[in-house]
Short mmCIF file of C-alpha atoms and ligand atoms in Angstrom, two decimals:
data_model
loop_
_atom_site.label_atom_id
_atom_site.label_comp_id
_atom_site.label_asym_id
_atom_site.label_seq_id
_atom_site.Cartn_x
_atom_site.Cartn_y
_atom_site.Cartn_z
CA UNK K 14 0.00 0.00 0.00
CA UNK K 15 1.15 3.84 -0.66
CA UNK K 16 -0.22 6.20 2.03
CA UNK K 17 0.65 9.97 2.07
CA UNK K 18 0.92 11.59 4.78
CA UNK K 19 0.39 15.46 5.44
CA UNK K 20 2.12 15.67 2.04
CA UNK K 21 2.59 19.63 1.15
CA UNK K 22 4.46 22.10 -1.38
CA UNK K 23 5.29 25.54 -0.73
CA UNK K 24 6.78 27.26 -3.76
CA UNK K 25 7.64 30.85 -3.27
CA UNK K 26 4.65 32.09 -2.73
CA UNK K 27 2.69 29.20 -3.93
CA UNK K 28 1.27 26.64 -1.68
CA UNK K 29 0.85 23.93 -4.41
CA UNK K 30 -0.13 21.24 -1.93
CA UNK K 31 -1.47 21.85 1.61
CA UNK K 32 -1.97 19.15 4.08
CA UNK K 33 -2.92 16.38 1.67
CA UNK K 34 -3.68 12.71 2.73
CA UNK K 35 -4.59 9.41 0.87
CA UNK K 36 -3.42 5.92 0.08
CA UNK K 37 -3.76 3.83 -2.82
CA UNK K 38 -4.03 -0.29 -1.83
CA UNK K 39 -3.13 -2.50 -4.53
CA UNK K 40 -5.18 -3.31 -7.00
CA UNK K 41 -7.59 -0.82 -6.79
CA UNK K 42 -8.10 2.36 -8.91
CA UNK K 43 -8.32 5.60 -7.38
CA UNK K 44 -9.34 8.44 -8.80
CA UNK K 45 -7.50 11.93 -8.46
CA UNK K 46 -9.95 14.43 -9.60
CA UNK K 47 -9.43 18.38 -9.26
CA UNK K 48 -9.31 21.50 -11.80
CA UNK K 49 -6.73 23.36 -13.48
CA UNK K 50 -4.24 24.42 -10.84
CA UNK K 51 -5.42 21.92 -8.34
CA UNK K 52 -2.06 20.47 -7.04
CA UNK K 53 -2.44 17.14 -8.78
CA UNK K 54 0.76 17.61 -10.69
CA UNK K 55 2.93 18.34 -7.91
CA UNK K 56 1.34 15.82 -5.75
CA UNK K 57 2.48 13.17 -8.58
CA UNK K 58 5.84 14.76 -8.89
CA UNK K 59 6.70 14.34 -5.05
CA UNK K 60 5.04 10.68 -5.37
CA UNK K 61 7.03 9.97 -8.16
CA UNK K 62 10.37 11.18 -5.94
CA UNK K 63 11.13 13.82 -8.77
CA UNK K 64 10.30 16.78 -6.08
CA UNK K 65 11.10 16.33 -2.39
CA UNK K 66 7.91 17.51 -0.34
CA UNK K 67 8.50 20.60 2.15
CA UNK K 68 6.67 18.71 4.48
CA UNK K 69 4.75 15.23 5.07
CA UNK K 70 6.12 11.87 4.12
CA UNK K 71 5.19 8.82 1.69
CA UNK K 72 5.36 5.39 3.10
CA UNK K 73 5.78 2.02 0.97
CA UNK K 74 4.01 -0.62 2.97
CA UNK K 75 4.67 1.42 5.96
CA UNK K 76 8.22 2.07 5.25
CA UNK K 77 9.15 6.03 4.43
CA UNK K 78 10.54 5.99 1.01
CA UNK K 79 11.76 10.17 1.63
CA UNK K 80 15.37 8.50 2.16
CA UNK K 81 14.91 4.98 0.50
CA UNK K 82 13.37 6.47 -2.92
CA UNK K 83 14.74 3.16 -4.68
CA UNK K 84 11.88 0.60 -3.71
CA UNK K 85 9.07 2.92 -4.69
CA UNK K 86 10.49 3.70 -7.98
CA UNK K 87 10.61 0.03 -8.91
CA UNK K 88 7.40 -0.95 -8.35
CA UNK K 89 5.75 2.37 -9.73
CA UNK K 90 5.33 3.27 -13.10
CA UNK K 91 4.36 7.59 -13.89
CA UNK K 92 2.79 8.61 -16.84
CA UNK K 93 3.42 12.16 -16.89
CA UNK K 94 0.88 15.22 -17.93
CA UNK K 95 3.56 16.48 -20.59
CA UNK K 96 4.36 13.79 -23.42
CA UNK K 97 7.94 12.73 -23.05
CA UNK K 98 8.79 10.62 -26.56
CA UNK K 99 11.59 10.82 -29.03
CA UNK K 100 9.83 12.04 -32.59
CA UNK K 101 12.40 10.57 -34.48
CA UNK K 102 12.09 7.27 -33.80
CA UNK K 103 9.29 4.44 -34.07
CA UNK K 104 7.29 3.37 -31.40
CA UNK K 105 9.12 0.34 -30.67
CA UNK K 106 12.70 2.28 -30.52
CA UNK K 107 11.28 4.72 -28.08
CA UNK K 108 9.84 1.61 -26.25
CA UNK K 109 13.69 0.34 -26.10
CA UNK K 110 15.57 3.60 -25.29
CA UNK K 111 13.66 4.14 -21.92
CA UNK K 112 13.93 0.17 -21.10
CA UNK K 113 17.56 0.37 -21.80
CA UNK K 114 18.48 3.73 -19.86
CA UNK K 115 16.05 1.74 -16.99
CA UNK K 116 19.21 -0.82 -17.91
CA UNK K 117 16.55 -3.86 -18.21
CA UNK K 118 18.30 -7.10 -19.34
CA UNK K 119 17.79 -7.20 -23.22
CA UNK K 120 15.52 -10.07 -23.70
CA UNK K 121 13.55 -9.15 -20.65
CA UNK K 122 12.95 -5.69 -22.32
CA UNK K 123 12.67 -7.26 -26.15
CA UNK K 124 9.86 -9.33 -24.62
CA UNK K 125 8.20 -6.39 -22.80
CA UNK K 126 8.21 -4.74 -25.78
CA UNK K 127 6.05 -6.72 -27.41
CA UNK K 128 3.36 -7.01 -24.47
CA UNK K 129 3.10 -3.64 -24.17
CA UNK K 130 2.61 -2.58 -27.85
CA UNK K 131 -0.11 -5.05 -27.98
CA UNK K 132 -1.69 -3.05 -24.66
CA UNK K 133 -1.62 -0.17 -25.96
CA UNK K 134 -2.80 -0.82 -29.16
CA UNK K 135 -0.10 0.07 -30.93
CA UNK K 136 1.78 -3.28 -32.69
CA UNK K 137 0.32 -2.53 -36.35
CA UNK K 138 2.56 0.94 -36.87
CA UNK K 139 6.10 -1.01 -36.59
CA UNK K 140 7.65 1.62 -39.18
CA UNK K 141 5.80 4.75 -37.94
CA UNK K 142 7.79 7.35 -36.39
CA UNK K 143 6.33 9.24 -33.43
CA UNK K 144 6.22 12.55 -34.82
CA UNK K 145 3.59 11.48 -37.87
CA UNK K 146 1.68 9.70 -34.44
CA UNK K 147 -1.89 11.42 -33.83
CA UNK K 148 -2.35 13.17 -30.75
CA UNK K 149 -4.12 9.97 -29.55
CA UNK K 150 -1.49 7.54 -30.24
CA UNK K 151 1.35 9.54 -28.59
CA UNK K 152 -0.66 9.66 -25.66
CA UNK K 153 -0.56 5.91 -25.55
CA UNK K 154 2.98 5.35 -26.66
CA UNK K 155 3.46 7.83 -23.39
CA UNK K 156 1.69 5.13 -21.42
CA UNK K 157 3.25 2.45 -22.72
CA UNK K 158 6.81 3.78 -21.40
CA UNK K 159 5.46 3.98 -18.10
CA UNK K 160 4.38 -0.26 -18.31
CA UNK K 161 7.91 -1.29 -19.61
CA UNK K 162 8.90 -2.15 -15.92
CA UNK K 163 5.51 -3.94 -15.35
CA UNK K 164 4.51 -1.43 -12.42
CA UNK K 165 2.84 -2.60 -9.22
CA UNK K 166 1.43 1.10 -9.49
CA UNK K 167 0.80 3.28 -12.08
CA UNK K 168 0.22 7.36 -11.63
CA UNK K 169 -1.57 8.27 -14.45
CA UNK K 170 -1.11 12.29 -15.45
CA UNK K 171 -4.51 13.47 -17.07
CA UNK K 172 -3.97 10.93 -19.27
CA UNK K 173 -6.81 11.86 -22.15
CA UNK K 174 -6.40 15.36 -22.30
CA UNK K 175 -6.47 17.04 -25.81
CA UNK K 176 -7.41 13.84 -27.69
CA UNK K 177 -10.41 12.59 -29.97
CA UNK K 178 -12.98 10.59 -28.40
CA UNK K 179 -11.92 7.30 -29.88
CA UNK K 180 -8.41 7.23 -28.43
CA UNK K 181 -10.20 8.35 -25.01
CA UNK K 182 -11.93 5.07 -25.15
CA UNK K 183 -9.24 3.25 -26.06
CA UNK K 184 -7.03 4.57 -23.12
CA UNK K 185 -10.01 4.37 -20.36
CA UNK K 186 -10.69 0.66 -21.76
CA UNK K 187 -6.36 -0.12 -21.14
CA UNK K 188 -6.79 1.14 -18.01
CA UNK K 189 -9.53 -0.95 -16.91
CA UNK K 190 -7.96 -4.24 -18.65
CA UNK K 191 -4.46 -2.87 -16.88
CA UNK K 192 -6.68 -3.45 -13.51
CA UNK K 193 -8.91 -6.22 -14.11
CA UNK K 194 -5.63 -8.16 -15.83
CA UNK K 195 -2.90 -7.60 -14.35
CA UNK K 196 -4.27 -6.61 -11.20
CA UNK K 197 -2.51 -2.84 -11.74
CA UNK K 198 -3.44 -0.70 -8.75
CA UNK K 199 -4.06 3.08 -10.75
CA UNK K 200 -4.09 6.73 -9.50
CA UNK K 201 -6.00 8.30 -12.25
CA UNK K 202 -5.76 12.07 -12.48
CA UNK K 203 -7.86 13.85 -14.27
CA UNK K 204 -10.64 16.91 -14.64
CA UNK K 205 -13.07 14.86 -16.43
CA UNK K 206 -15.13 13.56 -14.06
CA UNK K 207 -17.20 11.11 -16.16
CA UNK K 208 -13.25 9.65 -16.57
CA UNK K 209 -13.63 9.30 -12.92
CA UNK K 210 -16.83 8.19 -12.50
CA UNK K 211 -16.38 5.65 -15.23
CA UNK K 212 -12.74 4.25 -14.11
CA UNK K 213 -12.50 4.77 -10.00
CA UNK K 214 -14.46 3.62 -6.49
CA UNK K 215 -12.59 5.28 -4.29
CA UNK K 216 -11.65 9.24 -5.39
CA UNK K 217 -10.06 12.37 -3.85
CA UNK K 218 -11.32 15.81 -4.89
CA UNK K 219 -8.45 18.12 -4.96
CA UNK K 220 -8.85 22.10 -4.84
CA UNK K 221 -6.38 24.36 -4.16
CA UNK K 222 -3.70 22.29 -2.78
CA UNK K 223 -6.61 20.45 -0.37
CA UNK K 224 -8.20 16.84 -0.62
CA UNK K 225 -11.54 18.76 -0.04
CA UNK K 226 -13.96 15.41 -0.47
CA UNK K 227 -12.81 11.95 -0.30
CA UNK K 228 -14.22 8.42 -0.42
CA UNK K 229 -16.21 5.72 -2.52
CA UNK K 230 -18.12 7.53 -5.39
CA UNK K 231 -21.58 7.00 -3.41
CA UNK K 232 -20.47 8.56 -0.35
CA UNK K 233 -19.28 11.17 -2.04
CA UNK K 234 -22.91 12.53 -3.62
CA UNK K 235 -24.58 11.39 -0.53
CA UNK K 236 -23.20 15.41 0.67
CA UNK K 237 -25.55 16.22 -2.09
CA UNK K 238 -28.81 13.45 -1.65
CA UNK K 239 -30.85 15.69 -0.28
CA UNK K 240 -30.35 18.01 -3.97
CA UNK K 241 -31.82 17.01 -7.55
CA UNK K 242 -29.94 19.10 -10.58
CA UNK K 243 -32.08 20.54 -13.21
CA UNK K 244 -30.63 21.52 -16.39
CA UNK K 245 -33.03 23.50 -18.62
CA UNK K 246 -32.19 24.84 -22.50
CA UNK K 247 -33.83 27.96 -23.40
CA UNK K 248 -34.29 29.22 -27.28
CA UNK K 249 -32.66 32.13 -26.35
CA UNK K 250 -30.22 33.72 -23.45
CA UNK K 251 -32.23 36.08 -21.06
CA UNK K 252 -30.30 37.86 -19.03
CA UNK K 253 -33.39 38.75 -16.88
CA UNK K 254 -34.27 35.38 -16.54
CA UNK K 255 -31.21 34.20 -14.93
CA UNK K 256 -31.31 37.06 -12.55
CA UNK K 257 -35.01 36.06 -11.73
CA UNK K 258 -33.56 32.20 -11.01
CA UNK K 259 -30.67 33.78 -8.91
CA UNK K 260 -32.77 35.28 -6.88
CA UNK K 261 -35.21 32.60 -6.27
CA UNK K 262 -34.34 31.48 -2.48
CA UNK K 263 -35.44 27.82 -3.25
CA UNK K 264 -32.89 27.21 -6.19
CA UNK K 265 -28.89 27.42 -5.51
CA UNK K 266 -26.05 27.00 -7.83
CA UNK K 267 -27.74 28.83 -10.70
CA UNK K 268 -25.36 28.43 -13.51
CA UNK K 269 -26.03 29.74 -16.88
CA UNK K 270 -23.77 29.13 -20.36
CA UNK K 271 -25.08 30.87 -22.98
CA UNK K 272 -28.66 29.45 -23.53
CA UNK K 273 -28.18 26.80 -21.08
CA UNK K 274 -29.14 26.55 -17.04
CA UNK K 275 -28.26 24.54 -14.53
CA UNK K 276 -29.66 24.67 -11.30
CA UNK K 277 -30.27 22.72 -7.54
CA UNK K 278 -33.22 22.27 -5.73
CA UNK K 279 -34.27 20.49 -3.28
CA UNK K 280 -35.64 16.70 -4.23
CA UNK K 281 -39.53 16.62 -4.00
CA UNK K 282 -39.82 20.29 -4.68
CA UNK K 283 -42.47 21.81 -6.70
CA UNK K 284 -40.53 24.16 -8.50
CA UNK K 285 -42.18 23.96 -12.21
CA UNK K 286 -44.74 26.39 -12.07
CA UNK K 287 -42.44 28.93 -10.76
CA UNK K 288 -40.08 27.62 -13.85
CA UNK K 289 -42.82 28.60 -15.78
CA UNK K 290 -44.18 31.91 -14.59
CA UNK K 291 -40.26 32.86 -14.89
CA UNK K 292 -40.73 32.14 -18.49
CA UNK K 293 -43.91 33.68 -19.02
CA UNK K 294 -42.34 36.93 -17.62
CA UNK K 295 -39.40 37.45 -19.23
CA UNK K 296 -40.58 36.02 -22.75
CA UNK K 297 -38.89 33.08 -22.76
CA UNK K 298 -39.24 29.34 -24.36
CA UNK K 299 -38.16 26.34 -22.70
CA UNK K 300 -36.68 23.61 -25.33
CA UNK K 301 -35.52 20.83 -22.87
CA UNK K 302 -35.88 20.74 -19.63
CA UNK K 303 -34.09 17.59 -17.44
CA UNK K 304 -33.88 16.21 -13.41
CA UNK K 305 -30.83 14.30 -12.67
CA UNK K 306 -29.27 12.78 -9.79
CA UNK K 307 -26.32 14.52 -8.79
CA UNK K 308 -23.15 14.08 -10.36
CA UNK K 309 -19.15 14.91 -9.07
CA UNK K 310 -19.31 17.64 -10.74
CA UNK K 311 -21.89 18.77 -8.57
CA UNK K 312 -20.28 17.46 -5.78
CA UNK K 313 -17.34 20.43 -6.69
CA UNK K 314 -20.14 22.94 -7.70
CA UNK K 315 -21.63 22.44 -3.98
CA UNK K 316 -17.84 22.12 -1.86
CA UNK K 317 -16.62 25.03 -3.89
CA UNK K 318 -19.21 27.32 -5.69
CA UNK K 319 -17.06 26.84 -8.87
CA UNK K 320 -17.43 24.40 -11.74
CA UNK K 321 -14.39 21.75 -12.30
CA UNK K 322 -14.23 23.04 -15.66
CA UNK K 323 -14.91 26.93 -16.77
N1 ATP T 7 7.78 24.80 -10.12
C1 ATP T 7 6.81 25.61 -9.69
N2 ATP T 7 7.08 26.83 -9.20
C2 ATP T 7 6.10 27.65 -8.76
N3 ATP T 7 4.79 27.32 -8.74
C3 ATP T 7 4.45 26.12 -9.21
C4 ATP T 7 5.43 25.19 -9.71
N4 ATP T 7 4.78 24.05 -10.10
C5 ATP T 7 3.47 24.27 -9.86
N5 ATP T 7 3.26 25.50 -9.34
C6 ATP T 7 1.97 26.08 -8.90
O1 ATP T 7 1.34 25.16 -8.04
C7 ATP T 7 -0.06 25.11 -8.27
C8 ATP T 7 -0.48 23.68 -8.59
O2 ATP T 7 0.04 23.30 -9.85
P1 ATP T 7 -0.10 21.83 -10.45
O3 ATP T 7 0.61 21.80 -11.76
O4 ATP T 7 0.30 20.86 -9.41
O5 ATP T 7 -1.68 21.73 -10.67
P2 ATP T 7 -2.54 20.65 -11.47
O6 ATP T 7 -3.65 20.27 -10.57
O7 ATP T 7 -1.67 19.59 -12.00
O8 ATP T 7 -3.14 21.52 -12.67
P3 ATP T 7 -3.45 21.12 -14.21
O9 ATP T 7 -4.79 20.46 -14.21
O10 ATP T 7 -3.49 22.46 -14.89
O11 ATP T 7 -2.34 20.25 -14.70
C9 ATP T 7 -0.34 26.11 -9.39
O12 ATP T 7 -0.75 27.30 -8.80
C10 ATP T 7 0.99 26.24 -10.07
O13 ATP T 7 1.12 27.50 -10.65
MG1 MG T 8 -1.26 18.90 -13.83
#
């Protein structure tokens, strides 16, 4: 098991990470979730022994790996937010450079090589150098490099950011199979939380250097059970009609993109015909009009009064 412990950062005048707790046991995926500027990074970069923490510790199976980095960095493998890949070369030679600077024995690695193209989908493009890769496949070559040592644990860096759906899929499906396979234990980090939702039982909210929600996913909207969101469309934006909703002391987290509002209330509540008469006043159609249970991204909306993503 990895457990951190009162982990923090303190940059000049940053504090990057403040006070932050949680463990990953193996075989489990855990999901890292947080916005832009979070901390997640330089939580993974002090896990990953690349940064030393101003304060807390990390323990391996209860032992602090601050002065024994070694042991971690075996069994962990760290697919970093930034792609780190050689353009000029294939797949496969990148695949060997970073297995041969980890100086694994050659038919070890040659072997290796092979698994791993195959798990990351990537064995048909033998002759394909990197830098004609799509966005998508880089991304997976990226976690590939990280699975050359056959990782106990694998940090995973906002892994599917800036790709197209397809190799999204692909790279949530590898991380399940990584799991359910070779019994992988998985720190996902990322801002999507369907990602999260989708991958992760256990998760961590992260804002602002703080864990500021943590446990399984159902615990975690339980804060919220009492709380249904309503999304409505309108044919048009009206700014009077969002000022109406703000005002409205039975609705919270009024949200409004364009001609699009989102909205809590309280479960059971008849709130329709004042939806309505809202409408009626400020000449305004409804197009859609939804009730959902709440989401993480409510969960954030509600801890924080921001969305994860603006
Ligand atoms: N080397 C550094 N020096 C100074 N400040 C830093 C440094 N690295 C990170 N920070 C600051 O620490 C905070 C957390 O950054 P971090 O990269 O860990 O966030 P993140 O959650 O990974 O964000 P993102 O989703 O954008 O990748 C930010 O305010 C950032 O500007
Ligand atoms: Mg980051």
């Amino acid at each position: 098991m990895i457990e951190v412990v009162n982990l923090s950062k303190k940059f000049k005048r940053t504090t990057a990470v403040d006070q932050v707790n949680f463990y990953i046991e193996p075989g489990e995926i855990v999901g890292l979730l947080g916005p832009n500027g979070a901390g997640k990074s330089t939580t993974i970069a002090m896990l990953s022994t690349l940064i030393s923490p101003s304060e807390g510790d990390i323990f391996l199976d209860q032992k602090s790996i601050i002065k024994n980095p070694s042991e971690l960095r075996n069994i962990l493998g760290v697919v970093p937010q930034e792609i780190a890949l050689y353009e000029e070369l294939t797949a496969k030679e990148n695949l060997q450079f970073f297995g041969s600077i980890q100086k694994m024995p050659k038919t070890l690695l040659s072997k290796r090589i092979e698994t791993v193209l195959e798990q990351i989908g990537l064995q048909d493009e033998p002759k394909k150098l990197v830098k004609h890769y799509s966005g998508g496949m880089k991304r997976r070559l990226n976690i590939g490099v990280a699975l050359l040592h056959e990782p106990k644990y694998l940090i995973m860096d906002e892994p599917t950011v800036g790709i197209d759906p397809q190799s999204r899929n692909h790279i949530l499906e590898t991380v399940k199979a990584l799991n359910e396979q070779s019994n992988m234990a998985i720190l996902y980090t990322s801002h999507y939380m369907e990602e999260v939702e989708f991958l992760c039982n256990r998760i961590y909210i992260m804002d602002k250097g703080r864990i500021i929600a943590s446990g399984r996913k159902e615990e975690i909207k339980s804060v919220l059970s009492s709380e249904n969101t309503v999304h409505v469309k309108l044919e048009k934006h009206s700014k009077g009609f969002i000022n109406d909703l703000i005002t409205q002391p039975t609705l919270s987290n009024v949200i409004a993109k364009e001609a699009e509002v989102t909205f809590s209330v309280a479960k059971g509540s008849n709130f329709l015909p004042m939806l309505l008469s809202l409408c009626e006043k400020n000449n305004i159609i409804l197009t859609s009009f939804q009730v959902e249970e709440p989401t993480l991204e409510d969960v954030f909306l509600h801890l924080t009064g921001r969305a994860l993503r603006n």
